[in-house]
Coordinates of C-alpha atoms and ligand atoms in Angstrom, one line a residue:
M384 CA 2.4 -6.7 -5.9
C385 CA 2.5 -8.1 -9.4
G386 CA 2.4 -11.9 -9.8
I387 CA 3.3 -14.1 -12.8
V388 CA 2.1 -17.6 -13.5
G389 CA 2.6 -19.9 -16.5
Y390 CA 1.7 -23.5 -17.4
V391 CA 2.6 -25.9 -20.3
G392 CA 1.2 -29.4 -20.2
T393 CA -1.8 -31.5 -21.0
R394 CA -4.2 -30.2 -18.4
D395 CA -6.6 -27.2 -18.7
A396 CA -4.0 -24.4 -18.5
A397 CA -6.4 -21.5 -17.9
S398 CA -7.9 -23.2 -14.8
I399 CA -4.5 -24.0 -13.4
V400 CA -3.2 -20.5 -14.0
F401 CA -6.3 -19.0 -12.5
D402 CA -6.0 -21.2 -9.4
A403 CA -2.3 -20.3 -9.1
L404 CA -3.1 -16.6 -9.4
C405 CA -5.7 -17.0 -6.6
R406 CA -2.8 -18.3 -4.4
L407 CA -1.1 -14.9 -4.9
E408 CA -4.1 -12.9 -3.8
Y409 CA -2.7 -12.3 -0.3
R410 CA 0.0 -10.1 -2.0
G411 CA -2.5 -7.6 -3.2
Y412 CA -3.3 -6.6 -6.7
D413 CA -5.7 -4.3 -8.6
S414 CA -6.3 -6.2 -11.9
A415 CA -5.6 -9.6 -13.4
G416 CA -5.5 -11.4 -16.8
I417 CA -4.8 -14.7 -18.5
A418 CA -3.8 -15.6 -22.1
V419 CA -4.3 -19.1 -23.5
L420 CA -2.6 -20.4 -26.7
D421 CA -4.4 -23.1 -28.7
S422 CA -4.4 -24.1 -32.3
S423 CA -6.6 -21.1 -33.3
G424 CA -4.3 -18.5 -31.8
I425 CA -4.0 -16.6 -28.5
C426 CA -7.1 -15.7 -26.5
T427 CA -6.8 -13.2 -23.7
A428 CA -9.1 -12.4 -20.8
K429 CA -8.3 -9.5 -18.5
R430 CA -10.1 -7.4 -16.0
K431 CA -9.6 -4.6 -13.5
G432 CA -10.5 -5.6 -9.9
R433 CA -10.6 -8.9 -8.1
L434 CA -10.0 -12.3 -9.5
A435 CA -13.6 -13.1 -8.9
E436 CA -14.4 -10.6 -11.6
L437 CA -12.1 -12.3 -14.0
S438 CA -13.5 -15.7 -13.2
P439 CA -16.5 -15.7 -15.6
L440 CA -14.2 -14.6 -18.5
V441 CA -11.7 -17.4 -17.7
K442 CA -14.5 -19.9 -18.3
T443 CA -14.9 -18.6 -21.8
L444 CA -11.2 -19.2 -22.7
P445 CA -10.3 -22.3 -24.8
R446 CA -9.4 -25.5 -22.9
A447 CA -5.8 -25.8 -24.0
G448 CA -2.5 -26.8 -22.4
Q449 CA -0.6 -23.5 -22.5
A450 CA -1.3 -20.3 -20.6
I451 CA 0.3 -17.3 -18.9
G452 CA -1.4 -15.1 -16.2
H453 CA -0.8 -12.1 -14.1
T454 CA -2.0 -10.1 -11.2
R455 CA -1.1 -6.4 -11.4
W456 CA -0.2 -3.8 -8.8
A457 CA -0.3 -0.6 -10.9
T458 CA 2.8 1.5 -11.3
H459 CA 2.6 2.9 -14.8
G460 CA -0.9 3.6 -15.9
A461 CA -4.0 3.4 -13.7
P462 CA -5.6 0.1 -12.9
S463 CA -8.1 -0.6 -15.8
D464 CA -9.1 -3.5 -18.1
I465 CA -6.9 -2.3 -20.9
N466 CA -3.9 -1.6 -18.7
S467 CA -4.1 -5.1 -17.2
H468 CA -1.6 -7.8 -18.4
P469 CA -1.2 -9.7 -20.7
H470 CA -0.1 -7.2 -23.3
C471 CA 0.5 -7.8 -26.9
D472 CA 2.5 -6.5 -29.9
C473 CA 0.8 -5.0 -33.0
T474 CA 0.0 -8.3 -34.6
G475 CA -1.4 -10.0 -31.4
D476 CA 1.1 -12.9 -32.1
I477 CA 3.3 -12.0 -29.1
V478 CA 1.7 -11.9 -25.7
L479 CA 3.4 -11.3 -22.4
V480 CA 3.2 -10.6 -18.7
H481 CA 5.7 -8.6 -16.8
N482 CA 6.6 -7.8 -13.2
G483 CA 8.9 -4.9 -12.4
I484 CA 9.5 -1.5 -14.0
I485 CA 11.1 -0.8 -17.4
E486 CA 13.1 2.4 -16.6
N487 CA 13.8 3.4 -20.2
H488 CA 10.2 2.7 -21.5
R489 CA 9.7 6.3 -22.6
E490 CA 12.7 6.3 -25.0
L491 CA 11.9 2.9 -26.3
R492 CA 8.2 3.8 -26.8
E493 CA 9.2 6.9 -28.8
R494 CA 11.5 5.0 -31.0
L495 CA 9.1 2.1 -31.6
I496 CA 6.2 4.5 -32.4
A497 CA 8.5 6.4 -34.8
G498 CA 9.1 3.0 -36.4
G499 CA 5.4 2.4 -37.0
H500 CA 4.3 0.6 -33.9
V501 CA 0.9 1.5 -32.5
M502 CA 0.5 1.2 -28.8
K503 CA -2.8 1.0 -27.0
T504 CA -1.8 1.8 -23.4
E505 CA 0.6 3.9 -21.3
V506 CA 1.9 0.8 -19.6
D507 CA 5.7 0.1 -19.8
T508 CA 5.0 -3.6 -20.4
E509 CA 3.4 -3.0 -23.7
V510 CA 6.7 -1.5 -24.9
V511 CA 8.4 -4.8 -24.2
A512 CA 5.9 -6.7 -26.5
H513 CA 6.6 -4.3 -29.3
L514 CA 10.3 -4.5 -28.8
I515 CA 10.2 -8.3 -29.0
E516 CA 8.1 -8.0 -32.2
E517 CA 10.8 -5.7 -33.6
K518 CA 13.5 -8.3 -32.9
Y519 CA 11.5 -11.4 -33.9
R520 CA 12.9 -13.5 -36.8
G521 CA 11.3 -16.9 -36.1
D522 CA 12.9 -17.6 -32.7
L523 CA 11.1 -16.2 -29.6
A524 CA 14.0 -16.9 -27.2
A525 CA 16.4 -15.1 -29.5
A526 CA 14.1 -12.2 -29.8
V527 CA 13.6 -12.0 -26.0
A528 CA 17.4 -12.1 -25.6
E529 CA 17.9 -9.3 -28.1
A530 CA 15.1 -7.2 -26.5
A531 CA 16.4 -7.8 -23.0
R532 CA 19.7 -6.2 -24.0
E533 CA 17.9 -2.9 -24.6
L534 CA 15.7 -3.0 -21.5
E535 CA 16.8 -1.2 -18.3
G536 CA 15.2 -1.7 -14.9
A537 CA 13.9 -4.6 -13.0
M538 CA 11.9 -7.3 -14.8
A539 CA 10.5 -10.8 -14.8
I540 CA 8.8 -11.6 -18.1
A541 CA 6.9 -14.5 -19.5
V542 CA 6.1 -14.5 -23.3
I543 CA 4.3 -16.7 -25.7
H544 CA 4.2 -16.6 -29.5
R545 CA 1.3 -17.8 -31.6
G546 CA 3.8 -19.4 -34.1
E547 CA 5.6 -21.3 -31.3
P548 CA 3.0 -23.4 -29.5
G549 CA 3.9 -25.4 -26.5
R550 CA 6.6 -23.0 -25.4
I551 CA 6.9 -20.2 -22.8
V552 CA 10.0 -18.0 -22.8
A553 CA 10.8 -16.4 -19.5
Y554 CA 13.4 -13.7 -18.6
R555 CA 14.6 -12.5 -15.3
E556 CA 16.5 -9.4 -14.3
K557 CA 16.2 -8.2 -10.6
S558 CA 12.7 -9.6 -10.2
P559 CA 12.0 -13.1 -9.0
L560 CA 11.0 -15.9 -11.3
I561 CA 11.0 -19.6 -10.7
I562 CA 10.3 -22.7 -12.8
G563 CA 8.2 -25.5 -11.3
L564 CA 9.0 -29.0 -12.6
G565 CA 6.3 -31.5 -13.1
E566 CA 5.7 -34.8 -14.9
G567 CA 4.8 -34.1 -18.5
E568 CA 4.0 -30.5 -17.5
N569 CA 6.0 -27.5 -16.3
F570 CA 5.2 -24.3 -14.5
L571 CA 6.4 -20.8 -14.1
A572 CA 5.8 -18.4 -11.3
S573 CA 7.1 -15.3 -9.7
D574 CA 6.4 -16.8 -6.2
I575 CA 6.6 -20.4 -5.0
P576 CA 3.2 -20.4 -3.2
A577 CA 1.4 -19.9 -6.5
I578 CA 2.3 -23.4 -7.7
L579 CA 3.1 -25.2 -4.5
P580 CA 0.0 -27.5 -4.8
Y581 CA 1.3 -28.7 -8.2
T582 CA 4.9 -29.3 -7.6
R583 CA 7.6 -29.1 -5.0
K584 CA 10.5 -29.2 -7.4
F585 CA 11.8 -25.8 -8.5
L586 CA 14.5 -24.2 -10.6
A587 CA 15.3 -20.6 -9.8
L588 CA 16.3 -18.3 -12.7
N589 CA 19.1 -16.0 -11.9
D590 CA 19.5 -12.4 -13.1
G591 CA 20.2 -12.2 -16.8
E592 CA 18.9 -15.7 -17.5
I593 CA 16.3 -16.9 -20.0
G594 CA 14.2 -20.0 -19.4
V595 CA 12.5 -21.9 -22.3
I596 CA 9.7 -24.0 -20.8
T597 CA 7.9 -26.8 -22.7
E598 CA 5.8 -29.7 -21.7
E599 CA 8.8 -32.0 -21.9
G600 CA 11.4 -30.0 -20.2
V601 CA 13.2 -26.7 -19.4
A602 CA 16.3 -25.1 -20.9
V603 CA 18.1 -22.3 -19.2
Y604 CA 20.3 -19.8 -21.1
R605 CA 22.5 -17.0 -19.9
L606 CA 22.5 -13.7 -21.7
E607 CA 26.1 -12.8 -22.6
K608 CA 27.2 -10.2 -25.0
G609 CA 28.9 -11.6 -28.1
S610 CA 29.1 -15.3 -27.2
G611 CA 27.0 -18.0 -28.9
A612 CA 24.2 -17.5 -31.3
N613 CA 22.4 -14.3 -30.2
G614 CA 24.7 -14.1 -27.2
L615 CA 22.7 -17.0 -25.5
V616 CA 24.8 -19.5 -23.6
K617 CA 23.2 -22.7 -22.5
V618 CA 23.5 -23.1 -18.7
G619 CA 24.5 -26.7 -17.7
D620 CA 22.1 -28.8 -15.8
R621 CA 21.0 -27.1 -12.6
Q622 CA 20.0 -29.2 -9.6
P623 CA 16.4 -28.5 -8.8
M624 CA 15.6 -27.5 -5.2
V625 CA 12.9 -29.4 -3.4
V626 CA 10.8 -27.1 -1.3
D627 CA 9.3 -28.6 1.8
L628 CA 7.1 -25.7 2.9
E629 CA 3.5 -25.7 3.7
P630 CA 1.6 -23.1 1.6
E631 CA 1.1 -20.7 4.5
A632 CA 4.9 -20.8 5.3
A633 CA 5.6 -20.3 1.6
E634 CA 3.4 -17.2 1.5
K635 CA 5.8 -15.8 4.0
G636 CA 8.7 -16.7 1.7
G637 CA 10.1 -19.1 4.3
F638 CA 10.2 -16.4 6.9
D639 CA 8.4 -17.1 10.2
H640 CA 6.4 -13.9 10.0
F641 CA 5.4 -11.4 7.3
M642 CA 7.1 -8.7 9.3
L643 CA 10.5 -10.3 8.9
K644 CA 9.8 -11.0 5.3
E645 CA 8.9 -7.4 4.8
I646 CA 12.0 -6.1 6.6
F647 CA 14.1 -8.3 4.3
E648 CA 12.2 -7.0 1.2
Q649 CA 13.4 -3.5 1.8
P650 CA 16.4 -3.5 -0.6
E651 CA 14.0 -4.5 -3.4
A652 CA 11.2 -2.1 -2.3
L653 CA 13.7 0.8 -2.2
M654 CA 15.0 -0.1 -5.6
K655 CA 11.4 0.0 -7.0
A656 CA 10.7 3.3 -5.3
V657 CA 13.4 5.1 -7.1
S658 CA 13.2 3.1 -10.3
G659 CA 12.6 5.3 -13.4
R660 CA 12.4 8.4 -11.1
I661 CA 16.1 9.1 -11.1
R662 CA 17.2 9.5 -14.6
D663 CA 20.5 10.9 -15.9
G664 CA 21.4 11.1 -12.3
R665 CA 18.6 13.5 -11.4
V666 CA 15.2 13.1 -9.8
K667 CA 12.7 13.2 -12.7
F668 CA 9.2 12.0 -11.8
E669 CA 7.2 9.9 -14.3
E670 CA 4.4 11.5 -16.2
G671 CA 1.3 12.1 -14.2
E672 CA 2.7 11.4 -10.8
F673 CA 4.0 14.8 -9.7
G674 CA 1.9 17.3 -11.5
F675 CA 3.8 20.4 -10.5
S676 CA 5.4 22.6 -13.1
D677 CA 8.7 24.2 -12.1
E678 CA 6.8 27.4 -11.7
D679 CA 4.5 25.8 -9.2
V680 CA 7.5 24.5 -7.3
R681 CA 9.1 27.9 -7.2
A682 CA 5.8 29.5 -6.1
L683 CA 5.5 27.4 -2.9
N684 CA 5.4 29.2 0.4
K685 CA 4.9 26.4 2.8
V686 CA 4.6 22.6 3.0
Y687 CA 2.5 20.7 5.6
L688 CA 3.2 17.0 5.9
L689 CA 0.4 15.0 7.5
G690 CA 0.3 11.4 8.7
C691 CA -0.2 9.0 11.6
G692 CA 2.1 6.6 13.5
T693 CA 4.9 5.5 11.3
A694 CA 3.7 7.7 8.4
Y695 CA 4.0 10.7 10.8
H696 CA 7.5 9.7 11.6
A697 CA 8.2 9.7 7.8
C698 CA 6.6 13.2 7.7
L699 CA 9.1 14.4 10.3
V700 CA 12.0 13.2 8.1
G701 CA 10.2 14.8 5.1
K702 CA 10.0 18.1 6.8
H703 CA 13.7 18.0 7.6
L704 CA 14.5 17.1 3.9
I705 CA 12.3 19.7 2.4
E706 CA 13.6 22.5 4.6
R707 CA 17.3 21.5 4.1
L708 CA 17.2 20.7 0.4
A709 CA 14.4 22.9 -0.9
G710 CA 14.5 25.8 1.6
I711 CA 10.7 25.8 2.0
P712 CA 9.3 26.2 5.5
A713 CA 7.7 22.8 6.3
E714 CA 5.7 21.5 9.2
A715 CA 5.0 17.8 10.1
V716 CA 1.7 17.4 11.9
L717 CA -0.1 14.4 13.3
A718 CA -3.1 14.0 11.0
S719 CA -5.2 13.2 14.1
E720 CA -4.3 16.6 15.6
F721 CA -4.4 18.7 12.5
R722 CA -8.1 19.8 12.8
Y723 CA -7.8 20.8 16.4
M724 CA -4.8 23.1 15.9
E725 CA -6.8 25.4 13.6
P726 CA -4.0 25.4 11.1
L727 CA -2.9 28.6 9.4
I728 CA -2.6 27.9 5.8
P729 CA -0.7 30.6 3.9
E730 CA -1.2 31.2 0.2
R731 CA 0.4 28.6 -2.1
T732 CA 0.7 25.9 0.6
L733 CA 1.3 22.3 -0.4
V734 CA -0.1 19.6 1.8
I735 CA 1.6 16.2 1.5
A736 CA -0.4 13.4 3.1
V737 CA 1.6 10.2 3.8
S738 CA -0.1 6.9 4.3
Q739 CA 0.7 3.3 3.5
S740 CA -2.9 2.2 3.3
G741 CA -4.4 5.4 1.9
E742 CA -7.4 4.6 4.1
T743 CA -6.5 6.1 7.5
L744 CA -9.5 8.1 8.5
D745 CA -7.5 10.7 10.5
T746 CA -5.3 11.4 7.4
L747 CA -8.2 11.6 5.1
A748 CA -10.0 14.0 7.4
A749 CA -6.9 16.2 7.8
V750 CA -6.6 16.5 4.0
R751 CA -10.2 17.5 3.7
E752 CA -9.6 20.1 6.5
A753 CA -6.6 21.4 4.7
K754 CA -8.5 21.8 1.5
E755 CA -11.3 23.6 3.2
R756 CA -8.9 26.0 4.8
G757 CA -7.5 26.8 1.4
A758 CA -4.5 24.5 0.7
W759 CA -3.3 25.3 -2.7
R760 CA -2.2 21.8 -3.8
T761 CA -2.4 18.3 -2.2
L762 CA 0.0 15.4 -2.9
A763 CA -0.3 11.9 -1.4
V764 CA 2.7 9.6 -0.8
V765 CA 0.8 6.3 -0.7
N766 CA 1.5 2.6 -1.1
Q767 CA -1.9 1.2 -1.8
P768 CA -3.1 1.9 -5.4
L769 CA -6.6 3.2 -5.8
S770 CA -7.0 3.8 -2.0
S771 CA -9.4 6.5 -0.8
L772 CA -6.6 9.0 -0.3
T773 CA -5.5 8.8 -3.9
R774 CA -9.0 10.1 -4.8
E775 CA -8.8 13.0 -2.4
V776 CA -5.6 14.7 -3.6
D777 CA -4.4 16.5 -6.7
D778 CA -1.3 14.3 -7.2
V779 CA -0.1 10.9 -6.1
L780 CA 3.4 9.5 -5.7
Y781 CA 3.2 5.8 -5.2
Q782 CA 5.7 4.2 -2.8
R783 CA 5.8 0.9 -4.8
A784 CA 6.7 -1.1 -1.7
G785 CA 4.3 -3.9 -2.6
P786 CA 1.7 -5.0 -0.1
E787 CA 2.6 -4.7 3.5
I788 CA 0.7 -7.4 5.5
S789 CA 2.3 -7.1 8.9
V790 CA 0.5 -4.5 11.0
A791 CA 4.0 -3.1 12.0
S792 CA 5.1 -0.9 9.2
T793 CA 8.6 -1.5 7.9
K794 CA 9.1 -1.3 4.2
A795 CA 6.3 1.3 3.9
Y796 CA 8.3 3.6 6.2
T797 CA 11.6 3.4 4.3
T798 CA 9.9 3.8 0.9
Q799 CA 8.0 6.8 2.3
L800 CA 11.3 8.4 3.2
V801 CA 12.8 7.8 -0.2
C802 CA 9.7 9.3 -1.9
L803 CA 9.9 12.4 0.3
A804 CA 13.6 12.6 -0.3
M805 CA 13.0 12.6 -4.1
V806 CA 10.3 15.3 -3.7
A807 CA 12.7 17.5 -1.6
C808 CA 15.6 17.0 -4.0
H809 CA 13.6 17.8 -7.0
M810 CA 12.2 21.0 -5.4
G811 CA 15.6 22.0 -4.1
F812 CA 17.1 21.8 -7.6
V813 CA 14.1 23.6 -9.3
R814 CA 14.3 26.4 -6.7
G815 CA 18.1 26.7 -7.2
R816 CA 18.7 25.8 -3.6
I817 CA 21.0 23.0 -4.6
S818 CA 23.2 22.8 -7.7
E819 CA 22.9 20.3 -10.4
D820 CA 26.0 18.5 -9.1
Q821 CA 24.5 18.4 -5.6
A822 CA 21.2 17.1 -7.0
R823 CA 23.0 14.4 -8.9
A824 CA 25.1 13.4 -5.9
F825 CA 21.9 13.1 -3.7
G826 CA 20.2 11.2 -6.5
Q827 CA 23.1 8.8 -6.4
E828 CA 22.8 8.5 -2.7
L829 CA 19.2 7.4 -3.1
R830 CA 20.1 4.9 -5.8
N831 CA 22.7 3.4 -3.4
L832 CA 20.1 2.9 -0.6
P833 CA 19.1 -0.7 -1.6
E834 CA 22.7 -1.8 -1.2
K835 CA 23.0 0.0 2.1
A836 CA 19.8 -1.5 3.3
L837 CA 21.3 -4.9 2.4
G838 CA 24.3 -4.0 4.6
A839 CA 22.0 -3.1 7.5
L840 CA 20.2 -6.4 7.2
E841 CA 23.5 -8.1 8.2
A842 CA 22.8 -6.9 11.7
A843 CA 20.1 -9.6 12.0
G844 CA 22.2 -12.2 13.8
L845 CA 23.5 -9.7 16.3
M846 CA 20.0 -8.4 16.9
E847 CA 18.7 -11.9 17.4
R848 CA 21.3 -12.5 20.2
L849 CA 20.7 -9.1 21.8
A850 CA 17.0 -9.6 21.8
V851 CA 17.3 -12.4 24.4
E852 CA 18.5 -9.7 27.0
I853 CA 16.2 -6.8 25.8
A854 CA 13.2 -9.1 26.0
K855 CA 13.6 -9.3 29.8
E856 CA 13.2 -5.5 30.2
E857 CA 10.1 -3.5 30.8
D858 CA 11.4 -0.1 29.8
V859 CA 13.7 0.8 27.0
F860 CA 14.9 4.3 26.0
F861 CA 16.0 5.4 22.6
I862 CA 18.1 8.5 22.0
G863 CA 19.5 10.4 19.0
R864 CA 20.1 13.9 17.6
G865 CA 19.0 15.4 14.3
A866 CA 17.8 12.8 11.8
D867 CA 18.9 10.1 14.3
Y868 CA 16.3 11.4 16.7
L869 CA 13.6 11.0 14.0
A870 CA 14.9 7.5 13.3
V871 CA 14.7 6.4 17.0
M872 CA 11.1 7.7 17.2
E873 CA 10.2 5.1 14.6
G874 CA 12.5 2.5 16.3
Q875 CA 10.7 2.9 19.7
L876 CA 7.3 2.6 18.0
K877 CA 8.3 -0.7 16.4
L878 CA 9.5 -2.1 19.7
K879 CA 6.5 -0.9 21.6
E880 CA 3.8 -2.1 19.2
I881 CA 5.0 -5.7 18.7
S882 CA 6.9 -6.6 21.9
Y883 CA 4.6 -4.6 24.3
I884 CA 7.7 -3.3 26.1
H885 CA 7.4 0.3 27.2
A886 CA 9.7 2.3 25.0
E887 CA 10.3 6.1 24.6
A888 CA 12.4 8.1 22.2
Y889 CA 14.2 11.3 23.3
A890 CA 16.3 13.9 21.6
A891 CA 19.6 13.0 23.2
G892 CA 20.2 16.5 24.4
E893 CA 16.9 16.4 26.3
L894 CA 17.9 13.5 28.6
K895 CA 19.4 15.9 31.2
H896 CA 16.2 18.0 31.2
G897 CA 14.3 15.3 33.0
T898 CA 14.5 11.7 31.7
L899 CA 18.0 11.1 33.1
A900 CA 16.2 10.7 36.4
L901 CA 14.9 7.3 35.1
I902 CA 18.3 6.0 34.1
A903 CA 19.3 3.6 36.8
P904 CA 21.9 0.7 36.8
G905 CA 21.0 -1.8 34.0
V906 CA 18.4 0.3 32.2
P907 CA 18.8 -0.2 28.5
V908 CA 19.3 2.8 26.2
I909 CA 19.5 2.4 22.4
A910 CA 21.5 5.3 20.9
C911 CA 21.6 6.0 17.2
L912 CA 24.6 7.8 15.7
M913 CA 24.7 8.2 11.9
D914 CA 25.9 11.8 11.6
P915 CA 29.6 12.4 12.2
E916 CA 29.0 16.0 13.0
L917 CA 26.5 15.3 15.7
A918 CA 28.1 12.1 17.0
P919 CA 30.5 13.8 19.5
K920 CA 27.5 15.4 21.2
T921 CA 25.4 12.2 21.3
A922 CA 28.6 10.4 22.5
S923 CA 28.6 12.8 25.6
N924 CA 24.9 11.9 26.2
V925 CA 25.8 8.2 26.0
M926 CA 28.5 8.9 28.7
E927 CA 25.8 10.5 30.9
V928 CA 23.9 7.3 30.6
K929 CA 27.0 5.2 31.3
A930 CA 27.7 7.3 34.4
R931 CA 24.4 6.3 35.9
G932 CA 24.9 2.6 35.2
G933 CA 22.8 2.5 32.0
W934 CA 23.3 -0.3 29.5
V935 CA 24.0 1.0 26.0
V936 CA 23.3 -0.4 22.6
A937 CA 24.7 2.0 20.0
I938 CA 23.6 1.7 16.4
G939 CA 25.5 3.7 13.8
S940 CA 28.1 4.1 11.1
Q941 CA 31.6 2.9 11.9
E942 CA 33.0 6.5 11.9
C943 CA 30.4 7.6 14.5
L944 CA 30.7 4.5 16.7
N945 CA 34.5 5.0 16.9
Q946 CA 33.7 8.1 19.0
L947 CA 32.2 6.0 21.8
Q948 CA 34.0 4.5 24.8
L949 CA 31.7 1.8 26.0
G950 CA 31.9 -0.9 28.6
E951 CA 32.0 -4.7 28.3
K952 CA 28.3 -5.3 28.4
D953 CA 27.5 -2.5 25.9
V954 CA 26.9 -3.4 22.3
L955 CA 27.9 -1.7 19.1
V956 CA 25.8 -2.3 16.0
T957 CA 27.6 -1.1 12.8
V958 CA 25.4 -0.3 9.8
P959 CA 26.6 1.2 6.4
D960 CA 27.5 4.8 6.3
V961 CA 25.1 7.1 4.5
N962 CA 24.3 10.7 3.9
P963 CA 22.9 11.8 7.3
L964 CA 19.9 13.5 5.7
I965 CA 18.5 10.1 4.7
S966 CA 20.2 7.9 7.3
P967 CA 17.0 6.8 9.0
V968 CA 16.4 4.5 6.0
V969 CA 19.4 2.5 7.0
S970 CA 19.6 2.9 10.8
V971 CA 15.9 2.0 11.3
I972 CA 16.4 -1.4 9.7
A973 CA 18.6 -2.4 12.7
M974 CA 15.9 -1.2 15.0
Q975 CA 13.1 -3.0 13.1
L976 CA 15.2 -6.2 13.4
L977 CA 15.7 -5.7 17.1
A978 CA 12.0 -5.1 17.7
Y979 CA 11.1 -8.2 15.7
Y980 CA 13.5 -10.5 17.5
V981 CA 12.5 -9.1 21.0
A982 CA 8.8 -9.7 20.2
R983 CA 9.6 -13.2 19.0
E984 CA 11.5 -13.9 22.2
R985 CA 8.5 -12.7 24.2
G986 CA 6.1 -14.8 22.1
T987 CA 3.8 -12.1 21.0
D988 CA 1.5 -12.2 17.9
I989 CA 4.0 -10.3 15.8
D990 CA 2.1 -9.8 12.6
K991 CA -1.2 -8.9 14.4
P992 CA -0.2 -7.2 17.7
R993 CA -3.0 -6.9 20.2
N994 CA -5.4 -4.0 19.9
L995 CA -4.0 -2.8 16.5
A996 CA -5.2 -3.0 13.0
K997 CA -3.4 -2.6 9.6
S998 CA -5.9 0.0 8.3
V999 CA -7.2 2.4 10.9
T1000 CA -10.6 3.6 9.5
V1001 CA -11.9 5.1 12.7
E1002 CA -11.1 8.4 14.3
Ligands
LIG789 C1 3.0 1.4 12.3 O1 3.7 0.2 12.5 C2 1.6 1.3 12.5 N1 1.0 0.2 11.8 C3 0.8 2.6 12.4 O2 1.5 3.5 13.1 C4 0.6 3.2 11.0 O3 1.8 3.6 10.4 C5 -0.5 4.3 11.0 O4 -1.7 3.7 11.5 C6 -0.7 4.9 9.7 O5 -1.2 4.0 8.8 P1 -1.2 4.4 7.2 O6 0.2 4.6 6.8 O7 -1.9 3.3 6.6 O8 -1.9 5.7 7.1

């Protein structure tokens, strides 16, 4: 995930910024760069790869008291020296780093190029430098404010100008940025751990705020249309917060474990996954990430979705979405089983490989097998840039979830679902299976998911209390129908892998075909009910459980849960209502939280559960 650092003071800025970037290494990145401003101008060093590769270049930078730096996690434009940040305008006077995604970068690029700007890269960030250049009339903060008004998307930006030494201008909109306060020096960072060794006093910028950071102090302005010069209104003194975290705790953002942090990052990850890919209400992929012409999409006969573990669960939802929205026969297969089933691959078959790491050997092997057997096209839905899988396939759709450190996959799953939903919606529209209005409505559903995920996170307190009881159990059953069945498959895996409790997921209608024999008084059953059409049937299955003395925890939308009649000990967990096709994105969050708190109650090693690895590179 991208990281930003800035420094103004009397010390060697390049070394401090480099050191601070190293403290963000754990977040993952594919390239890095630093720009230093001294009396002779701005010097920039940037390099694809690890910070160790940037290090020799940093030593050649001038020793001066002002610098900005960046670690990049590629979204627009492949990782390369030239695509690395910082980026500059035509003159080289304006240099900046940026986290996030500029959704309207294409339109702005065309306009700026028509106006005579020459761009060197495909990166959305470069457009921002040129836009600020266009607005610049001797005041960097004013130019940033004017530019910000035209930018759409999520962004945290740090800019310097050769003509305004000793000053960093920062802007934040939906992407974190904090200012660190020192004595005779001040700092800027996207994440507290970066600068924790230098200061414990921080000011957080809010969305729509500009910070002007100098050696002597910090001024914060709010961007408001039509008020004050350039619409900048000075924000009154803000009380700094003092952070008393140890660096390791700070890396976890104050959460006890990476898993919990990553669960809570889902609204932001979902927002990034759709950012710039749903335009004018419709799914429109960015250039180079979905290389299918409309003709190709119409020609498809079959789709295979391949993945392991959580990624396989995402494939199951993907199959459901592709068949329902695009009308193409689709099959989700465990990548580890694909070879042994001697798959029949009809003409014009698309193979979608889903993998967070992009390094899972079973998935890589399955893709190779599919290609050997004549798969027409291959597409990877993957989180890790430059991973092996991205080199095996024709096209890549990045999940943009940011690094997932906990072994238990959470935000990778939900962003995989959203990527597959975008693919299905786009295909459905191109093939005429869904109308423009339906495609727009679905696109809007996807855009609403971050907010719904936020709503689902409100279940945390209830799940924490419930976990005390579930943690005493040795067997837990999960049931659901339709997409809810697919969601509980992921829910049971979460519980199993981090709490070591035996958990099984069943299609609710299957209980009576065998598993009901295991339901005895007090046995916990987690039921998921997100689809009002299926809820009455699942409700009957819940009653079968109740009749045998089972203990029910029902997770669902209010409308669905209203259909249940439960006992005193049973628990209802209400999550936001959402289109049932994509509901696992929301319902699974409650199950992730339950698994997390149960594991914590049992004292397991949550981020590194026994016997498991984050990247499974053996067969
Ligand atoms: C899920 O919590 C696990 N970590 C595991 O099932 C994982 O999803 C699987 O190993 C596939 O990994 P990948 O997405 O990196 O290919």
